[in-house]
CSV table of C-alpha atoms in Angstrom, one decimal:
chain,number,residue,atom,x,y,z
A,1,UNK,CA,119.0,-25.2,-16.6
A,2,UNK,CA,116.8,-22.9,-18.5
A,3,UNK,CA,114.2,-20.7,-16.8
A,4,UNK,CA,111.5,-22.4,-18.8
A,5,UNK,CA,112.6,-25.8,-17.6
A,6,UNK,CA,112.6,-24.8,-13.9
A,7,UNK,CA,109.2,-23.3,-14.3
A,8,UNK,CA,107.9,-26.5,-15.8
A,9,UNK,CA,109.3,-28.5,-13.0
A,10,UNK,CA,107.7,-26.3,-10.4
A,11,UNK,CA,104.3,-26.6,-12.1
A,12,UNK,CA,104.7,-30.4,-12.2
A,13,UNK,CA,105.6,-30.5,-8.5
A,14,UNK,CA,102.6,-28.4,-7.5
A,15,UNK,CA,100.4,-30.6,-9.6
A,16,UNK,CA,101.8,-33.8,-8.0
A,17,UNK,CA,101.4,-32.3,-4.5
A,18,UNK,CA,97.8,-31.3,-5.3
A,19,UNK,CA,97.0,-34.8,-6.6
A,20,UNK,CA,98.7,-36.4,-3.6
A,21,UNK,CA,96.9,-34.2,-1.1
A,22,UNK,CA,93.6,-35.1,-2.8
A,23,UNK,CA,94.3,-38.8,-2.6
A,24,UNK,CA,95.3,-38.6,1.0
A,25,UNK,CA,92.2,-36.6,1.8
A,26,UNK,CA,90.0,-39.0,0.0
A,27,UNK,CA,91.7,-41.9,1.7
A,28,UNK,CA,91.3,-40.3,5.1
A,29,UNK,CA,87.6,-39.5,4.4
A,30,UNK,CA,87.1,-43.1,3.4
A,31,UNK,CA,88.7,-44.3,6.7
A,32,UNK,CA,86.6,-41.9,8.7
A,33,UNK,CA,83.4,-43.1,7.0
A,34,UNK,CA,84.4,-46.8,7.5
A,35,UNK,CA,85.2,-46.1,11.2
A,36,UNK,CA,81.9,-44.2,11.6
A,37,UNK,CA,80.0,-47.1,10.1
A,38,UNK,CA,81.8,-49.6,12.3
A,39,UNK,CA,81.2,-47.4,15.4
A,40,UNK,CA,77.5,-46.9,14.6
A,41,UNK,CA,77.1,-50.6,14.0
A,42,UNK,CA,78.7,-51.4,17.4
A,43,UNK,CA,76.6,-48.7,19.0
A,44,UNK,CA,73.5,-50.4,17.5
A,45,UNK,CA,74.6,-53.8,18.8
A,46,UNK,CA,75.3,-52.3,22.3
A,47,UNK,CA,72.0,-50.6,22.4
A,48,UNK,CA,70.1,-53.8,21.4
A,49,UNK,CA,72.0,-55.7,24.1
A,50,UNK,CA,71.3,-53.1,26.7
A,51,UNK,CA,67.6,-53.0,25.9
A,52,UNK,CA,67.4,-56.8,26.0
A,53,UNK,CA,69.2,-56.8,29.3
A,54,UNK,CA,66.8,-54.2,30.8
A,55,UNK,CA,63.8,-56.4,29.8
A,56,UNK,CA,65.4,-59.5,31.2
A,57,UNK,CA,66.1,-57.7,34.5
A,58,UNK,CA,62.5,-56.9,35.0
A,59,UNK,CA,61.5,-60.4,34.2
A,60,UNK,CA,64.1,-61.7,36.6
A,61,UNK,CA,62.9,-59.4,39.4
A,62,UNK,CA,59.3,-60.8,39.1
A,63,UNK,CA,60.6,-64.4,39.1
A,64,UNK,CA,62.7,-63.8,42.2
A,65,UNK,CA,59.8,-62.2,44.1
A,66,UNK,CA,57.6,-65.2,43.1
A,67,UNK,CA,60.3,-67.7,44.2
A,68,UNK,CA,60.5,-69.2,40.7
A,69,UNK,CA,64.0,-70.5,40.9
A,70,UNK,CA,64.1,-72.5,37.7
A,71,UNK,CA,62.9,-69.7,35.5
A,72,UNK,CA,65.1,-67.2,37.4
A,73,UNK,CA,68.2,-69.3,36.7
A,74,UNK,CA,67.4,-69.4,33.0
A,75,UNK,CA,66.7,-65.7,32.8
A,76,UNK,CA,69.9,-64.9,34.6
A,77,UNK,CA,72.0,-66.8,32.1
A,78,UNK,CA,70.3,-64.8,29.3
A,79,UNK,CA,70.8,-61.6,31.1
A,80,UNK,CA,74.5,-62.3,31.7
A,81,UNK,CA,75.0,-63.0,28.0
A,82,UNK,CA,73.2,-59.8,27.0
A,83,UNK,CA,75.2,-57.7,29.6
A,84,UNK,CA,78.5,-59.3,28.6
A,85,UNK,CA,77.8,-58.6,24.9
A,86,UNK,CA,77.1,-54.9,25.7
A,87,UNK,CA,80.2,-54.6,27.7
A,88,UNK,CA,82.5,-56.2,25.1
A,89,UNK,CA,81.0,-54.2,22.3
A,90,UNK,CA,81.6,-50.9,24.1
A,91,UNK,CA,85.1,-51.8,25.4
A,92,UNK,CA,87.0,-51.6,22.1
A,93,UNK,CA,89.6,-49.0,20.8
A,94,UNK,CA,87.0,-47.1,18.8
A,95,UNK,CA,85.0,-46.5,22.0
A,96,UNK,CA,88.1,-45.5,24.0
A,97,UNK,CA,89.0,-43.0,21.3
A,98,UNK,CA,85.5,-41.8,21.0
A,99,UNK,CA,85.4,-41.1,24.8
A,100,UNK,CA,88.2,-38.5,24.3
A,101,UNK,CA,86.3,-36.4,21.7
A,102,UNK,CA,85.0,-33.1,23.2
A,103,UNK,CA,81.3,-33.1,24.0
A,104,UNK,CA,80.6,-36.4,22.4
A,105,UNK,CA,83.1,-38.1,24.7
A,106,UNK,CA,80.9,-37.9,27.8
A,107,UNK,CA,78.1,-39.6,25.9
A,108,UNK,CA,80.4,-42.5,24.8
A,109,UNK,CA,81.7,-42.8,28.4
A,110,UNK,CA,78.1,-42.9,29.7
A,111,UNK,CA,77.2,-45.8,27.5
A,112,UNK,CA,80.4,-47.6,28.5
A,113,UNK,CA,79.7,-47.1,32.2
A,114,UNK,CA,76.1,-48.3,31.8
A,115,UNK,CA,77.3,-51.4,30.0
A,116,UNK,CA,80.0,-52.1,32.6
A,117,UNK,CA,77.5,-51.6,35.5
A,118,UNK,CA,74.9,-53.9,34.1
A,119,UNK,CA,77.5,-56.5,33.4
A,120,UNK,CA,78.8,-56.2,37.0
A,121,UNK,CA,75.3,-56.5,38.4
A,122,UNK,CA,74.6,-59.6,36.3
A,123,UNK,CA,77.9,-61.1,37.4
A,124,UNK,CA,78.2,-60.1,41.0
A,125,UNK,CA,74.9,-59.0,42.5
A,126,UNK,CA,72.3,-61.3,41.0
A,127,UNK,CA,73.8,-64.8,41.1
A,128,UNK,CA,73.7,-65.1,45.0
A,129,UNK,CA,70.1,-63.8,45.0
A,130,UNK,CA,69.0,-66.2,42.2
A,131,UNK,CA,70.7,-69.2,43.9
A,132,UNK,CA,68.5,-68.6,47.0
A,133,UNK,CA,65.5,-67.3,45.1
A,134,UNK,CA,63.2,-69.9,46.7
A,135,UNK,CA,64.1,-68.5,50.1
A,136,UNK,CA,64.7,-64.8,49.2
A,137,UNK,CA,61.3,-63.3,48.7
A,138,UNK,CA,59.0,-61.3,50.8
A,139,UNK,CA,57.6,-64.4,52.6
A,140,UNK,CA,61.1,-64.8,54.2
A,141,UNK,CA,60.5,-61.7,56.3
A,142,UNK,CA,56.9,-62.5,57.1
A,143,UNK,CA,55.5,-64.6,60.0
A,144,UNK,CA,53.7,-67.8,59.4
A,145,UNK,CA,51.5,-69.3,62.2
A,146,UNK,CA,52.8,-66.6,64.5
A,147,UNK,CA,56.5,-67.2,63.8
A,148,UNK,CA,59.2,-65.8,61.6
A,149,UNK,CA,61.7,-68.4,60.3
A,150,UNK,CA,65.0,-67.1,61.8
A,151,UNK,CA,67.1,-69.9,60.3
A,152,UNK,CA,66.0,-68.8,56.8
A,153,UNK,CA,66.9,-65.2,57.6
A,154,UNK,CA,70.4,-66.2,58.8
A,155,UNK,CA,70.9,-68.4,55.8
A,156,UNK,CA,70.3,-65.7,53.3
A,157,UNK,CA,72.1,-62.9,55.1
A,158,UNK,CA,75.6,-63.5,53.4
A,159,UNK,CA,74.0,-63.6,49.9
A,160,UNK,CA,72.0,-60.4,50.6
A,161,UNK,CA,75.1,-58.6,51.9
A,162,UNK,CA,77.1,-59.6,48.8
A,163,UNK,CA,74.3,-58.3,46.5
A,164,UNK,CA,74.0,-55.1,48.4
A,165,UNK,CA,77.7,-54.5,48.2
A,166,UNK,CA,77.7,-55.0,44.4
A,167,UNK,CA,74.7,-52.8,43.9
A,168,UNK,CA,76.3,-50.1,46.1
A,169,UNK,CA,79.4,-50.1,43.8
A,170,UNK,CA,77.1,-50.0,40.7
A,171,UNK,CA,75.2,-47.0,42.1
A,172,UNK,CA,78.5,-45.2,42.9
A,173,UNK,CA,79.5,-45.5,39.2
A,174,UNK,CA,76.1,-44.5,37.9
A,175,UNK,CA,76.0,-41.4,40.1
A,176,UNK,CA,79.0,-40.0,38.2
A,177,UNK,CA,76.8,-39.6,35.1
A,178,UNK,CA,74.9,-36.4,34.6
A,179,UNK,CA,72.1,-37.7,32.4
A,180,UNK,CA,70.8,-34.2,31.7
A,181,UNK,CA,74.0,-33.3,30.0
A,182,UNK,CA,73.9,-36.2,27.5
A,183,UNK,CA,72.5,-36.2,24.0
A,184,UNK,CA,68.7,-36.2,23.9
A,185,UNK,CA,68.4,-39.9,22.7
A,186,UNK,CA,70.5,-41.0,25.7
A,187,UNK,CA,69.0,-38.9,28.5
A,188,UNK,CA,65.9,-40.9,29.2
A,189,UNK,CA,67.4,-44.4,28.9
A,190,UNK,CA,70.4,-43.5,31.1
A,191,UNK,CA,68.2,-41.7,33.7
A,192,UNK,CA,65.9,-44.8,33.7
A,193,UNK,CA,68.8,-47.2,34.4
A,194,UNK,CA,70.0,-44.8,37.1
A,195,UNK,CA,66.6,-45.0,38.7
A,196,UNK,CA,66.5,-48.8,38.5
A,197,UNK,CA,69.9,-49.2,40.0
A,198,UNK,CA,69.0,-46.7,42.8
A,199,UNK,CA,65.8,-48.7,43.5
A,200,UNK,CA,67.6,-52.0,43.5
A,201,UNK,CA,70.4,-50.7,45.8
A,202,UNK,CA,67.8,-49.3,48.2
A,203,UNK,CA,65.9,-52.6,48.3
A,204,UNK,CA,69.0,-54.7,48.7
A,205,UNK,CA,70.3,-52.4,51.4
A,206,UNK,CA,67.0,-52.6,53.3
A,207,UNK,CA,67.0,-56.4,52.9
A,208,UNK,CA,70.6,-56.5,54.1
A,209,UNK,CA,69.8,-54.4,57.2
A,210,UNK,CA,66.7,-56.5,57.9
A,211,UNK,CA,68.6,-59.7,57.6
A,212,UNK,CA,71.1,-58.4,60.1
A,213,UNK,CA,68.6,-57.0,62.6
A,214,UNK,CA,65.6,-59.3,62.6
A,215,UNK,CA,67.2,-62.4,64.1
A,216,UNK,CA,68.3,-60.6,67.2
A,217,UNK,CA,65.3,-58.3,67.4
A,218,UNK,CA,63.0,-61.3,67.1
A,219,UNK,CA,64.6,-63.1,70.0
A,220,UNK,CA,67.1,-65.4,68.4
A,221,UNK,CA,69.4,-65.2,71.4
A,222,UNK,CA,67.1,-63.9,74.2
A,223,UNK,CA,63.5,-63.0,74.5
A,224,UNK,CA,62.7,-59.5,73.5
A,225,UNK,CA,59.8,-57.1,74.5
A,226,UNK,CA,58.7,-54.1,72.6
A,227,UNK,CA,56.3,-51.2,73.3
A,228,UNK,CA,53.8,-50.7,70.5
A,229,UNK,CA,52.5,-47.2,70.5
A,230,UNK,CA,49.3,-46.5,68.5
A,231,UNK,CA,49.3,-42.8,67.7
A,232,UNK,CA,46.0,-41.2,67.3
A,233,UNK,CA,46.1,-38.4,64.7
A,234,UNK,CA,42.9,-36.9,66.0
A,235,UNK,CA,45.2,-35.0,68.4
A,236,UNK,CA,48.3,-33.9,66.7
A,237,UNK,CA,51.8,-34.5,68.0
A,238,UNK,CA,55.2,-34.1,66.2
A,239,UNK,CA,55.4,-37.7,65.1
A,240,UNK,CA,51.7,-38.1,64.3
A,241,UNK,CA,49.3,-38.0,67.3
A,242,UNK,CA,48.8,-38.8,70.9
A,243,UNK,CA,49.9,-42.3,72.1
A,244,UNK,CA,46.8,-43.0,74.2
A,245,UNK,CA,46.8,-46.7,73.3
A,246,UNK,CA,49.7,-49.1,73.6
A,247,UNK,CA,50.6,-52.8,73.9
A,248,UNK,CA,53.6,-54.9,74.9
A,249,UNK,CA,54.8,-57.3,72.1
A,250,UNK,CA,57.0,-60.3,72.8
A,251,UNK,CA,59.4,-62.0,70.5
A,252,UNK,CA,61.1,-65.3,71.4
A,253,UNK,CA,62.9,-67.4,68.8
A,254,UNK,CA,60.9,-65.7,66.1
A,255,UNK,CA,57.6,-66.4,67.7
A,256,UNK,CA,55.5,-63.2,68.1
A,257,UNK,CA,52.7,-62.5,70.6
A,258,UNK,CA,50.9,-59.5,72.0
A,259,UNK,CA,50.6,-59.3,75.8
A,260,UNK,CA,49.4,-56.4,78.0
A,261,UNK,CA,47.4,-53.7,76.3
A,262,UNK,CA,46.8,-50.4,78.0
A,263,UNK,CA,45.8,-46.8,77.8
A,264,UNK,CA,46.3,-43.6,79.7
A,265,UNK,CA,44.1,-45.1,82.4
A,266,UNK,CA,46.8,-47.7,83.1
A,267,UNK,CA,49.8,-45.4,82.8
A,268,UNK,CA,48.7,-42.1,84.4
A,269,UNK,CA,51.0,-39.0,84.2
A,270,UNK,CA,54.0,-39.1,86.6
A,271,UNK,CA,54.5,-36.6,89.3
A,272,UNK,CA,58.2,-36.4,88.5
A,273,UNK,CA,60.1,-36.7,85.2
A,274,UNK,CA,61.0,-40.3,84.2
A,275,UNK,CA,64.1,-38.9,82.6
A,276,UNK,CA,65.7,-35.5,82.8
A,277,UNK,CA,64.9,-33.0,80.1
A,278,UNK,CA,67.8,-31.6,78.2
A,279,UNK,CA,68.5,-27.8,78.2
A,280,UNK,CA,67.2,-27.6,74.6
A,281,UNK,CA,64.0,-29.6,75.6
A,282,UNK,CA,63.4,-27.3,78.5
A,283,UNK,CA,63.3,-24.3,76.2
A,284,UNK,CA,61.0,-25.9,73.6
A,285,UNK,CA,58.7,-28.6,75.1
A,286,UNK,CA,56.4,-28.6,78.1
A,287,UNK,CA,57.4,-30.6,81.2
A,288,UNK,CA,54.8,-33.2,80.2
A,289,UNK,CA,57.2,-34.4,77.6
A,290,UNK,CA,58.8,-36.6,80.3
A,291,UNK,CA,55.8,-37.2,82.5
A,292,UNK,CA,52.8,-38.0,80.3
A,293,UNK,CA,52.9,-40.7,77.6
A,294,UNK,CA,50.5,-38.7,75.5
A,295,UNK,CA,53.1,-35.9,75.2
A,296,UNK,CA,56.2,-38.0,75.0
A,297,UNK,CA,56.2,-37.6,71.2
A,298,UNK,CA,55.9,-33.8,71.3
A,299,UNK,CA,59.5,-34.0,70.1
A,300,UNK,CA,60.0,-34.9,66.4
A,301,UNK,CA,63.1,-37.0,67.5
A,302,UNK,CA,61.5,-40.5,67.7
A,303,UNK,CA,64.6,-42.1,69.2
A,304,UNK,CA,64.2,-39.7,72.1
A,305,UNK,CA,60.5,-40.5,72.3
A,306,UNK,CA,61.5,-44.2,72.5
A,307,UNK,CA,63.8,-43.5,75.4
A,308,UNK,CA,61.2,-41.6,77.3
A,309,UNK,CA,58.3,-44.0,76.8
A,310,UNK,CA,60.6,-47.0,77.6
A,311,UNK,CA,61.4,-45.3,80.9
A,312,UNK,CA,57.7,-44.7,81.5
A,313,UNK,CA,56.6,-48.3,81.1
A,314,UNK,CA,59.6,-49.4,83.1
A,315,UNK,CA,58.6,-47.2,86.0
A,316,UNK,CA,54.8,-47.4,85.7
A,317,UNK,CA,54.3,-50.9,84.4
A,318,UNK,CA,57.5,-52.5,85.7
A,319,UNK,CA,58.1,-53.7,82.2
A,320,UNK,CA,61.5,-53.6,80.5
A,321,UNK,CA,61.3,-53.1,76.7
A,322,UNK,CA,64.0,-53.6,74.1
A,323,UNK,CA,62.5,-51.0,71.8
A,324,UNK,CA,59.5,-49.0,70.8
A,325,UNK,CA,57.4,-49.3,67.6
A,326,UNK,CA,54.8,-46.7,66.6
A,327,UNK,CA,52.0,-46.9,64.0
A,328,UNK,CA,49.0,-44.7,63.3
A,329,UNK,CA,45.6,-45.5,61.8
A,330,UNK,CA,46.7,-44.5,58.3
A,331,UNK,CA,49.6,-47.0,58.6
A,332,UNK,CA,47.2,-49.7,59.7
A,333,UNK,CA,45.0,-49.0,56.7
A,334,UNK,CA,48.0,-49.6,54.5
A,335,UNK,CA,48.6,-52.9,56.2
A,336,UNK,CA,45.0,-53.9,55.9
A,337,UNK,CA,45.4,-53.6,52.1
A,338,UNK,CA,47.4,-56.9,52.5
A,339,UNK,CA,45.3,-58.6,55.1
A,340,UNK,CA,41.9,-57.8,53.7
A,341,UNK,CA,39.0,-57.1,56.0
A,342,UNK,CA,39.5,-58.1,59.7
A,343,UNK,CA,36.4,-59.1,61.6
A,344,UNK,CA,36.1,-57.2,64.9
A,345,UNK,CA,32.8,-58.7,66.0
A,346,UNK,CA,29.8,-60.1,64.3
A,347,UNK,CA,28.7,-57.8,61.6
A,348,UNK,CA,31.6,-55.3,62.1
A,349,UNK,CA,34.8,-55.4,60.1
A,350,UNK,CA,37.7,-53.0,59.6
A,351,UNK,CA,39.5,-52.8,56.3
A,352,UNK,CA,41.6,-50.5,54.2
A,353,UNK,CA,38.7,-48.2,53.3
A,354,UNK,CA,37.2,-47.6,56.7
A,355,UNK,CA,40.1,-47.9,59.1
A,356,UNK,CA,41.0,-44.2,59.3
A,357,UNK,CA,37.3,-43.1,59.6
A,358,UNK,CA,36.6,-45.8,62.2
A,359,UNK,CA,39.5,-45.0,64.5
A,360,UNK,CA,39.6,-41.2,64.2
A,361,UNK,CA,35.9,-40.4,64.0
A,362,UNK,CA,33.3,-43.2,64.3
A,363,UNK,CA,34.6,-44.5,67.7
A,364,UNK,CA,34.3,-41.1,69.3
A,365,UNK,CA,30.8,-40.5,67.8
A,366,UNK,CA,29.4,-43.8,68.8
A,367,UNK,CA,31.1,-44.2,72.2
A,368,UNK,CA,31.3,-41.3,74.7
A,369,UNK,CA,32.9,-43.4,77.4
A,370,UNK,CA,36.7,-43.2,77.2
A,371,UNK,CA,37.1,-46.7,78.6
A,372,UNK,CA,34.9,-48.1,75.8
A,373,UNK,CA,36.9,-46.1,73.2
A,374,UNK,CA,40.1,-47.6,74.6
A,375,UNK,CA,38.5,-51.1,74.4
A,376,UNK,CA,37.8,-50.6,70.7
A,377,UNK,CA,41.4,-49.4,70.0
A,378,UNK,CA,42.8,-52.5,71.9
A,379,UNK,CA,40.5,-54.8,69.9
A,380,UNK,CA,41.5,-53.4,66.6
A,381,UNK,CA,45.2,-53.6,67.4
A,382,UNK,CA,45.1,-57.2,68.6
A,383,UNK,CA,42.9,-58.4,65.7
A,384,UNK,CA,45.1,-56.7,63.0
A,385,UNK,CA,48.3,-58.0,64.8
A,386,UNK,CA,47.0,-61.5,64.9
A,387,UNK,CA,46.0,-61.4,61.3
A,388,UNK,CA,49.5,-60.3,60.2
A,389,UNK,CA,51.3,-62.8,62.3
A,390,UNK,CA,49.1,-65.7,61.1
A,391,UNK,CA,50.7,-65.6,57.7
A,392,UNK,CA,47.4,-65.6,55.9
A,393,UNK,CA,47.9,-62.1,54.5
A,394,UNK,CA,49.5,-61.3,51.2
A,395,UNK,CA,53.1,-60.7,52.3
A,396,UNK,CA,54.0,-58.5,49.3
A,397,UNK,CA,51.0,-56.2,50.0
A,398,UNK,CA,51.6,-56.0,53.8
A,399,UNK,CA,55.3,-55.2,53.4
A,400,UNK,CA,54.5,-52.7,50.7
A,401,UNK,CA,52.1,-51.1,53.1
A,402,UNK,CA,54.7,-51.0,55.8
A,403,UNK,CA,57.2,-49.4,53.4
A,404,UNK,CA,54.7,-46.8,52.4
A,405,UNK,CA,54.0,-46.1,56.1
A,406,UNK,CA,57.7,-45.8,56.9
A,407,UNK,CA,58.3,-43.4,54.0
A,408,UNK,CA,55.6,-41.2,55.5
A,409,UNK,CA,56.9,-41.5,59.0
A,410,UNK,CA,53.8,-43.4,60.1
A,411,UNK,CA,55.8,-46.5,61.0
A,412,UNK,CA,58.7,-45.7,63.4
A,413,UNK,CA,61.1,-48.0,65.2
A,414,UNK,CA,63.6,-47.4,68.0
A,415,UNK,CA,65.9,-50.0,69.6
A,416,UNK,CA,67.3,-49.7,73.1
A,417,UNK,CA,70.3,-51.7,71.8
A,418,UNK,CA,72.9,-49.2,70.5
A,419,UNK,CA,74.3,-51.4,67.8
A,420,UNK,CA,70.8,-52.1,66.4
A,421,UNK,CA,69.7,-48.4,66.6
A,422,UNK,CA,72.8,-47.4,64.7
A,423,UNK,CA,71.6,-49.6,61.8
A,424,UNK,CA,68.0,-48.5,62.1
A,425,UNK,CA,69.0,-44.8,62.0
A,426,UNK,CA,70.4,-45.2,58.5
A,427,UNK,CA,67.1,-46.3,57.1
């Protein structure tokens, strides 16, 4: 074969290879474009489904709180459809491949996780709650005519436990996502959903613990007695103020009542410690920690305060208590936001706006006699207690006030029963 012929063939081969590479490149580019368009379309569908699901979740929450079972059932069906659509859309091969791409992969995985979590919540966590939405609302945990319906609490306990478990699993998955590392358009939505899941899990967990604790603590099996300490912030102590005023609460089969009310005049300091001080307490706190109810909360460890004050009323008042509850005037003002004004006597009322001023200032200015001051504190405590247990108050506002007080360590609870205290300690 001639040199010219060989050269011609080489030129032809290079030309063919060049054309082939160009065709393959064009074909691959076309495939990439098609795949990108399909992926973007699926991402748009998933985003729309997730946004719709988020709106339906908020609507469903309001319907459950209101006890609107019919509307909640319909909304749940719509939510389940939206959540399932988002999960199916983000569960295909394109998404799985996309999750392996450096940097972009974690964004794809985040969207897949969110879709999966919302679908699981709609499938596992919400149905048992919606099924009992007539019973599962804040009224379930509130007294009516002086009594809490323990049967209702025991009935909803399994459903609340199931919901809490599902939301705990959802929270665990969402916690694996670092929203700050995602693309800017995803950061805020993912962080918002994380916050919503955290809030739902916290609420479900609290409801679950309450459903477990309340029947026994409210005397389902045996009558319970509790010491109610009213801390006075006018004289500071570690958990709020001095416990100069107190009362004995009784719970029997869910029925609540307030019995003996006293002050330092009725429970004078003891000559000897009611319980031994630990070595650490001896080095930090005065001996009055275990001899004077006014100093029993010098320690910031409220369970320890509970043990000490329980021993004090057992020795000084011959009264066994199953636990200790503490509130302060600020906590009472939060609760009064739900009860509205409470009439103390003709022409005198206490409400959210004047409770703190009245109890921490006005009483001392108007009445110099400590006995009269104590009488005012007793009257306020009994009147507010009676108003709450009557059931006339707005349950949502009262419980919201209690939650706010608990978050600020103004509402504290200790149980003398170890199994109950173990649960309380987690809250």
